[in-house]
């Protein structure tokens, strides 16, 4: 056992902070005092804060080694961390000292933090969920380590040019990253290509090895994850790909310098860029390499650590480890753990399988069948031949079990097989996840039920006990305490301290809904936050939002199932009402839409163009803009959400029922006192139950209505019989929003008019417009709206990721 004498934690008083800040600014970074370059001041402050984290980080690690608890590893291709500095300062509870120290430099944390780039290592909900989970695990003091990829380029930067999305690279590491610690001594080797060889070992047993491979090095970078006010600092370990030396040597010896460099590039490509799809883009070899690279490096790391402390005795391994798989993206871990235990540590199949299936747990995040990952067998055979052997063996044994349970039911065997047969067979990754895990969970109650009844029905019949629900949550530290300072203060005044780590306490806010002074302060804070949001909108879009109007916001990835299109149809309808003189009773509103489209998703990109064109027509029309303003906010990301959700009145959660697994933006808005207009889908249902139907604008078809409705869906008839929708469609069709580009929106019109429109836009239009009308009317009654706003925040306790993580820890990980 190593023993390290921990230094006394550095003081956090501001004088000492100033000294250290100066040291980093002048010495570490070599800048002169008089220059005061904000980006270097930011870096110097980050290094100062980091020093404080590192002491606690080592302490946490040492404690863990001493206590030897069961540990959890959260494997995810995405961790959407956003900015780190002020979150770290908040969690270290050293805000006042930092503020004082920065006054010496004539600046503030608020000002400096604007220069920090987002760590955009994720697409959207799934990646941000992983980040919220890490925050909760550290705050709850749980021994959970994240494993992910250190992408050189994160989520692309979105600009809008002539109304269209244009993607720019996000080279977020360009100016260095003070929040990571490279650990080259822990480098691992990951194999690709080659072939399987069998041999008889010295004990006369038939064994396999994977040889003739092209290896890539995995170099870890550790990112500290501080808990809130508890001195705990957990670890997120991100892997970077590097070429091995022998790669170069071989080529160099052959005198081929350029080929040596090219090989190096091919290796390093693996961690070069995040795939910018929030639904799967199947079949890209580089993506498969990323997935295996993460799974293999992480498992080798965990096994090496185990062997270091316990030798090659795996008797207790399963009692001490859980691997939580964030969707199917890291599910190759199932086959990789088998491979390592079989080939490297020479365990028997049954022993290895017992270890694997009692340590792996799989979370599903989607119901869209097209988003279920499948990989061509031929690609796996070439890239990961040994893994494919193992997958086939798992499948053979599994299908024997199915045959035993349902003798003669060959159709069922085909349905459940890990291999989708055909002339180009594929591996079904979700099935590998289910077969290899002891737990399978969905992310909201409805979603988990739909998995059991639909997508995974056969598996649920076989193993009902594996299936469970863990409704998502978000961290109240970042999404309330930090992003909405003023509201946080008021909440503390009302319900006392402690809600930051026990969000159920926020329910006491409901005792204040009849306190008019309190309500007035609540309202004024919302106005203050709306002014900040209006400033962002003005800076980014050049449009002046009137803070007296209702702020109606939809921010999320652009996808047809999320129905930004329904939102646009409603906007066009309002515009039409104003233009036709039916605006006497209309209530003014400002609509903000933001989000990125996958670069290859033409329809999503066209929807962005439509939003921008509609916004341009409306904002330029002086007869309209006192009642309606519309913007598309470019480059929506974590740090913009921190300004958006505090300033929102109406939160748009309008997916086609049964399509949004959970949603988590809905929860951030609710915590900040926005009221939801939404469908009966994902976590909306649980939000509605918590807040009460009178504090939620519900509309639209329900999942159970959809099959029957879909069969008879005739959008053209709906349009014909709905005067408002008819006029909206006419405006679209006559080119009112595309005067200089005739016909560009034809694909959108056609999509809405299709009988088999999977998103049911026309079907939900009328009830959406009605719900919107109610919301707008209610907003005019300031007291009534403020009451709803308070009651929503008061009911948000359940949506803290601390609650979610406690459930994972208790039911799945069994560590509390
Ligand atoms: C897969 C293969 C190849 C390339 C990319 C992908 C890929 C990448 C990201 C597929 C899916 C994603 C992300 C999915 C996602 O964000 N899902 C959301 O997860 C949230 C957290 O559970 C839910 O709240 C949302 O409802 C769900 O859409």
Coordinates of N, CA and C in Angstrom, one line a residue, residues 1 42 83 90 183 203 208 292 296 362 365 424 431 443 470 486 494 508 531 554 602 635 662 697 699 726 808:
X1 N 0.9 -1.2 0.0 CA 0.0 0.0 0.0 C 0.9 1.3 0.0
X42 N -7.9 34.4 -16.9 CA -8.8 33.3 -16.8 C -8.0 32.0 -16.5
X83 N -18.9 24.7 -19.4 CA -17.8 25.4 -18.7 C -17.6 24.8 -17.3
X90 N -18.0 27.3 -7.4 CA -19.3 27.1 -6.6 C -19.1 25.8 -5.7
X183 N -2.0 11.4 -18.0 CA -1.4 10.4 -17.2 C -0.7 9.3 -18.1
X203 N -1.1 -25.9 -19.5 CA -2.0 -26.9 -18.7 C -2.8 -27.7 -19.6
X208 N -7.2 -19.0 -26.9 CA -7.2 -18.2 -28.1 C -6.4 -16.9 -27.8
X292 N -15.0 0.8 -29.7 CA -14.1 -0.2 -29.2 C -12.9 0.3 -28.4
X296 N -12.3 -0.9 -24.7 CA -11.1 -1.7 -24.4 C -10.2 -1.0 -23.5
X362 N -27.1 -1.8 -18.6 CA -27.3 -1.1 -19.9 C -28.5 -0.1 -19.8
X365 N -31.7 4.9 -24.4 CA -32.2 6.3 -24.5 C -33.1 6.5 -25.7
X424 N -26.5 -9.2 -45.8 CA -25.5 -8.4 -45.2 C -25.8 -8.4 -43.7
X431 N -29.3 -5.7 -28.3 CA -29.5 -7.1 -27.8 C -28.2 -7.6 -27.1
X443 N -35.4 5.7 -19.4 CA -35.0 6.9 -18.7 C -36.2 7.8 -18.3
X470 N -35.4 4.3 -14.6 CA -34.7 5.3 -13.8 C -35.0 6.7 -14.5
X486 N -30.1 34.9 -8.5 CA -31.1 35.7 -7.7 C -32.3 34.8 -7.2
X494 N -36.6 31.6 1.5 CA -37.9 31.1 1.8 C -37.8 29.7 2.4
X508 N -41.4 23.4 -0.3 CA -41.9 24.4 0.7 C -42.2 25.7 0.0
X531 N -34.4 40.0 -19.0 CA -33.6 41.1 -19.5 C -32.2 40.5 -19.9
X554 N -38.1 27.1 -27.3 CA -37.9 25.7 -27.6 C -36.4 25.6 -28.0
X602 N -31.0 16.5 -43.9 CA -31.4 17.6 -44.8 C -32.7 18.3 -44.3
X635 N -26.0 28.5 -32.4 CA -25.0 27.8 -31.6 C -25.5 27.5 -30.2
X662 N -37.1 10.7 -22.7 CA -37.4 11.5 -21.5 C -37.4 13.0 -21.7
X697 N -49.7 23.0 -19.6 CA -50.5 23.1 -20.8 C -50.4 21.9 -21.6
X699 N -51.4 19.0 -24.4 CA -52.2 18.9 -25.6 C -51.7 17.7 -26.4
X726 N -55.3 25.7 -42.9 CA -55.4 25.9 -44.3 C -54.7 27.2 -44.7
X808 N -30.2 4.7 -9.0 CA -29.2 3.8 -9.6 C -28.3 3.1 -8.5

